[in-house]
Amino acid sequence: MARASKLTPVGAPTRGTTNPNRLRRVDRWIAFSPRTSRLLRAADSPLVVDLGYGASPVTTVELARWLRRVRPDVRVLGLELDPVRVAAALPAASPPSLDFRRGGFELAGTRPVLVRAFNVLRQYAEDEVAGAWGLMLDSMPAEGLLVEGTCDEIGRLSSWVLVARSGPVSLTLSMRLAGLDRPSTVAERLPKALIHRNVPGERVHALLAALDTCWATAAPHQAFGVRSRWLETARLLAARGWPVLGPPSRIRLGELTVPWASVAPA
């Protein structure tokens, strides 16, 4: 059974909406992107917190499966403010590798090396985001990382920010390429720190506009498949001066990562 925390949980309850495979895009990224995978491999005893997993523990269970590919001894802890949700999740627990507990931004007094907080901050005001990031990172070791973002209900559109103690590091956009009309569709699922910044004069708006233009220019590559078109889109974007991060092997998955400085609010 999950150990109770003496700390008062900090935060507001989420809607609790969840679905199997909803977070597969960010799970895959956490498991195999260089900085997060190095962090997990280097940790003496890696603890990862999944904050606000919702009415079902399914996405926490899936996260644990992905991370075991990197560290078989990883420990994953799901935290929820609602004790009813914690009780519903406990049958899926297998301590110490997978457990569930009541907690919020204070992380229930634990010191994880990595936190995934998805679809948690959407209900907060933009000016509350930095405080929530700071509260979580203050509970982590100096090298700890936070992955905070949002996605649609079935995980086809997703975006997230990688945050370190020194501040935001990068923004990743990830989308299902099949049937994609234009990349800027992901705007509706930008992280809270950026979702209200998709207006002329802001860097993230310029990025999405450039992506749409490059996507349209790359249309002839659709004859070789949608992934070929997306790779050409990323190449054209980089040629325009945007600092696209990551190898083609990650980009072809429908991902695009840029440094935070290139999209930070003006």
JSON list of C-alpha atoms in Angstrom, two decimals, residues 80-161:
[
{"chain": "A", "resi": 80, "resn": "GLU", "atom": "CA", "xyz": [-2.94, 12.41, -7.36]},
{"chain": "A", "resi": 81, "resn": "LEU", "atom": "CA", "xyz": [-4.69, 14.95, -5.14]},
{"chain": "A", "resi": 82, "resn": "ASP", "atom": "CA", "xyz": [-7.93, 12.95, -5.04]},
{"chain": "A", "resi": 83, "resn": "PRO", "atom": "CA", "xyz": [-7.71, 10.07, -2.51]},
{"chain": "A", "resi": 84, "resn": "VAL", "atom": "CA", "xyz": [-10.46, 8.25, -4.42]},
{"chain": "A", "resi": 85, "resn": "ARG", "atom": "CA", "xyz": [-8.23, 8.16, -7.50]},
{"chain": "A", "resi": 86, "resn": "VAL", "atom": "CA", "xyz": [-5.31, 6.92, -5.42]},
{"chain": "A", "resi": 87, "resn": "ALA", "atom": "CA", "xyz": [-7.44, 4.11, -3.98]},
{"chain": "A", "resi": 88, "resn": "ALA", "atom": "CA", "xyz": [-8.62, 3.15, -7.47]},
{"chain": "A", "resi": 89, "resn": "ALA", "atom": "CA", "xyz": [-5.00, 2.97, -8.68]},
{"chain": "A", "resi": 90, "resn": "LEU", "atom": "CA", "xyz": [-3.60, 0.81, -5.88]},
{"chain": "A", "resi": 91, "resn": "PRO", "atom": "CA", "xyz": [-4.63, -2.54, -7.43]},
{"chain": "A", "resi": 92, "resn": "ALA", "atom": "CA", "xyz": [-2.22, -1.71, -10.29]},
{"chain": "A", "resi": 93, "resn": "ALA", "atom": "CA", "xyz": [0.68, -1.05, -7.91]},
{"chain": "A", "resi": 94, "resn": "SER", "atom": "CA", "xyz": [3.67, -3.36, -7.59]},
{"chain": "A", "resi": 95, "resn": "PRO", "atom": "CA", "xyz": [5.89, -1.75, -4.95]},
{"chain": "A", "resi": 96, "resn": "PRO", "atom": "CA", "xyz": [8.62, -0.68, -4.98]},
{"chain": "A", "resi": 97, "resn": "SER", "atom": "CA", "xyz": [8.81, -0.47, -8.79]},
{"chain": "A", "resi": 98, "resn": "LEU", "atom": "CA", "xyz": [5.34, 1.06, -9.23]},
{"chain": "A", "resi": 99, "resn": "ASP", "atom": "CA", "xyz": [3.28, 2.76, -6.55]},
{"chain": "A", "resi": 100, "resn": "PHE", "atom": "CA", "xyz": [0.61, 5.41, -6.04]},
{"chain": "A", "resi": 101, "resn": "ARG", "atom": "CA", "xyz": [0.20, 8.07, -3.39]},
{"chain": "A", "resi": 102, "resn": "ARG", "atom": "CA", "xyz": [-1.66, 11.27, -2.62]},
{"chain": "A", "resi": 103, "resn": "GLY", "atom": "CA", "xyz": [0.34, 14.35, -3.56]},
{"chain": "A", "resi": 104, "resn": "GLY", "atom": "CA", "xyz": [0.61, 17.49, -5.65]},
{"chain": "A", "resi": 105, "resn": "PHE", "atom": "CA", "xyz": [3.26, 20.00, -6.66]},
{"chain": "A", "resi": 106, "resn": "GLU", "atom": "CA", "xyz": [5.14, 19.34, -3.41]},
{"chain": "A", "resi": 107, "resn": "LEU", "atom": "CA", "xyz": [5.73, 15.80, -4.77]},
{"chain": "A", "resi": 108, "resn": "ALA", "atom": "CA", "xyz": [4.63, 14.21, -1.47]},
{"chain": "A", "resi": 109, "resn": "GLY", "atom": "CA", "xyz": [8.03, 14.80, 0.07]},
{"chain": "A", "resi": 110, "resn": "THR", "atom": "CA", "xyz": [9.86, 12.61, -2.44]},
{"chain": "A", "resi": 111, "resn": "ARG", "atom": "CA", "xyz": [13.02, 13.53, -4.41]},
{"chain": "A", "resi": 112, "resn": "PRO", "atom": "CA", "xyz": [12.55, 12.17, -7.92]},
{"chain": "A", "resi": 113, "resn": "VAL", "atom": "CA", "xyz": [15.17, 12.68, -10.62]},
{"chain": "A", "resi": 114, "resn": "LEU", "atom": "CA", "xyz": [12.40, 13.26, -13.17]},
{"chain": "A", "resi": 115, "resn": "VAL", "atom": "CA", "xyz": [8.77, 14.38, -13.07]},
{"chain": "A", "resi": 116, "resn": "ARG", "atom": "CA", "xyz": [6.19, 14.05, -15.81]},
{"chain": "A", "resi": 117, "resn": "ALA", "atom": "CA", "xyz": [3.30, 16.50, -15.31]},
{"chain": "A", "resi": 118, "resn": "PHE", "atom": "CA", "xyz": [0.87, 16.25, -18.21]},
{"chain": "A", "resi": 119, "resn": "ASN", "atom": "CA", "xyz": [-2.47, 17.98, -18.65]},
{"chain": "A", "resi": 120, "resn": "VAL", "atom": "CA", "xyz": [-2.07, 19.36, -15.14]},
{"chain": "A", "resi": 121, "resn": "LEU", "atom": "CA", "xyz": [-1.37, 23.07, -15.65]},
{"chain": "A", "resi": 122, "resn": "ARG", "atom": "CA", "xyz": [-4.01, 23.71, -18.34]},
{"chain": "A", "resi": 123, "resn": "GLN", "atom": "CA", "xyz": [-6.49, 24.82, -15.69]},
{"chain": "A", "resi": 124, "resn": "TYR", "atom": "CA", "xyz": [-4.08, 27.30, -14.12]},
{"chain": "A", "resi": 125, "resn": "ALA", "atom": "CA", "xyz": [-3.38, 30.92, -15.07]},
{"chain": "A", "resi": 126, "resn": "GLU", "atom": "CA", "xyz": [-0.27, 31.55, -17.15]},
{"chain": "A", "resi": 127, "resn": "ASP", "atom": "CA", "xyz": [1.33, 33.55, -14.33]},
{"chain": "A", "resi": 128, "resn": "GLU", "atom": "CA", "xyz": [1.06, 30.52, -12.03]},
{"chain": "A", "resi": 129, "resn": "VAL", "atom": "CA", "xyz": [3.14, 28.24, -14.26]},
{"chain": "A", "resi": 130, "resn": "ALA", "atom": "CA", "xyz": [6.61, 29.38, -13.15]},
{"chain": "A", "resi": 131, "resn": "GLY", "atom": "CA", "xyz": [5.65, 28.95, -9.49]},
{"chain": "A", "resi": 132, "resn": "ALA", "atom": "CA", "xyz": [4.41, 25.41, -10.09]},
{"chain": "A", "resi": 133, "resn": "TRP", "atom": "CA", "xyz": [7.58, 24.54, -12.01]},
{"chain": "A", "resi": 134, "resn": "GLY", "atom": "CA", "xyz": [9.71, 25.98, -9.22]},
{"chain": "A", "resi": 135, "resn": "LEU", "atom": "CA", "xyz": [7.85, 24.14, -6.47]},
{"chain": "A", "resi": 136, "resn": "MET", "atom": "CA", "xyz": [8.39, 20.80, -8.20]},
{"chain": "A", "resi": 137, "resn": "LEU", "atom": "CA", "xyz": [12.03, 21.45, -9.06]},
{"chain": "A", "resi": 138, "resn": "ASP", "atom": "CA", "xyz": [12.78, 22.59, -5.51]},
{"chain": "A", "resi": 139, "resn": "SER", "atom": "CA", "xyz": [11.82, 19.09, -4.36]},
{"chain": "A", "resi": 140, "resn": "MET", "atom": "CA", "xyz": [14.21, 17.44, -6.83]},
{"chain": "A", "resi": 141, "resn": "PRO", "atom": "CA", "xyz": [18.00, 17.03, -6.87]},
{"chain": "A", "resi": 142, "resn": "ALA", "atom": "CA", "xyz": [20.01, 19.71, -8.68]},
{"chain": "A", "resi": 143, "resn": "GLU", "atom": "CA", "xyz": [20.21, 17.62, -11.86]},
{"chain": "A", "resi": 144, "resn": "GLY", "atom": "CA", "xyz": [16.49, 16.80, -11.84]},
{"chain": "A", "resi": 145, "resn": "LEU", "atom": "CA", "xyz": [14.29, 17.42, -14.86]},
{"chain": "A", "resi": 146, "resn": "LEU", "atom": "CA", "xyz": [10.61, 18.26, -15.30]},
{"chain": "A", "resi": 147, "resn": "VAL", "atom": "CA", "xyz": [8.65, 17.35, -18.43]},
{"chain": "A", "resi": 148, "resn": "GLU", "atom": "CA", "xyz": [5.47, 19.44, -18.46]},
{"chain": "A", "resi": 149, "resn": "GLY", "atom": "CA", "xyz": [2.97, 19.58, -21.27]},
{"chain": "A", "resi": 150, "resn": "THR", "atom": "CA", "xyz": [-0.40, 18.70, -22.68]},
{"chain": "A", "resi": 151, "resn": "CYS", "atom": "CA", "xyz": [-2.05, 16.59, -25.38]},
{"chain": "A", "resi": 152, "resn": "ASP", "atom": "CA", "xyz": [-5.41, 15.85, -26.94]},
{"chain": "A", "resi": 153, "resn": "GLU", "atom": "CA", "xyz": [-7.69, 13.13, -25.63]},
{"chain": "A", "resi": 154, "resn": "ILE", "atom": "CA", "xyz": [-6.19, 10.30, -27.71]},
{"chain": "A", "resi": 155, "resn": "GLY", "atom": "CA", "xyz": [-2.60, 11.48, -27.91]},
{"chain": "A", "resi": 156, "resn": "ARG", "atom": "CA", "xyz": [-2.42, 12.50, -31.56]},
{"chain": "A", "resi": 157, "resn": "LEU", "atom": "CA", "xyz": [-1.37, 16.09, -30.80]},
{"chain": "A", "resi": 158, "resn": "SER", "atom": "CA", "xyz": [1.06, 16.77, -28.00]},
{"chain": "A", "resi": 159, "resn": "SER", "atom": "CA", "xyz": [3.64, 19.27, -26.82]},
{"chain": "A", "resi": 160, "resn": "TRP", "atom": "CA", "xyz": [5.88, 19.62, -23.81]},
{"chain": "A", "resi": 161, "resn": "VAL", "atom": "CA", "xyz": [8.57, 21.73, -22.18]}
]
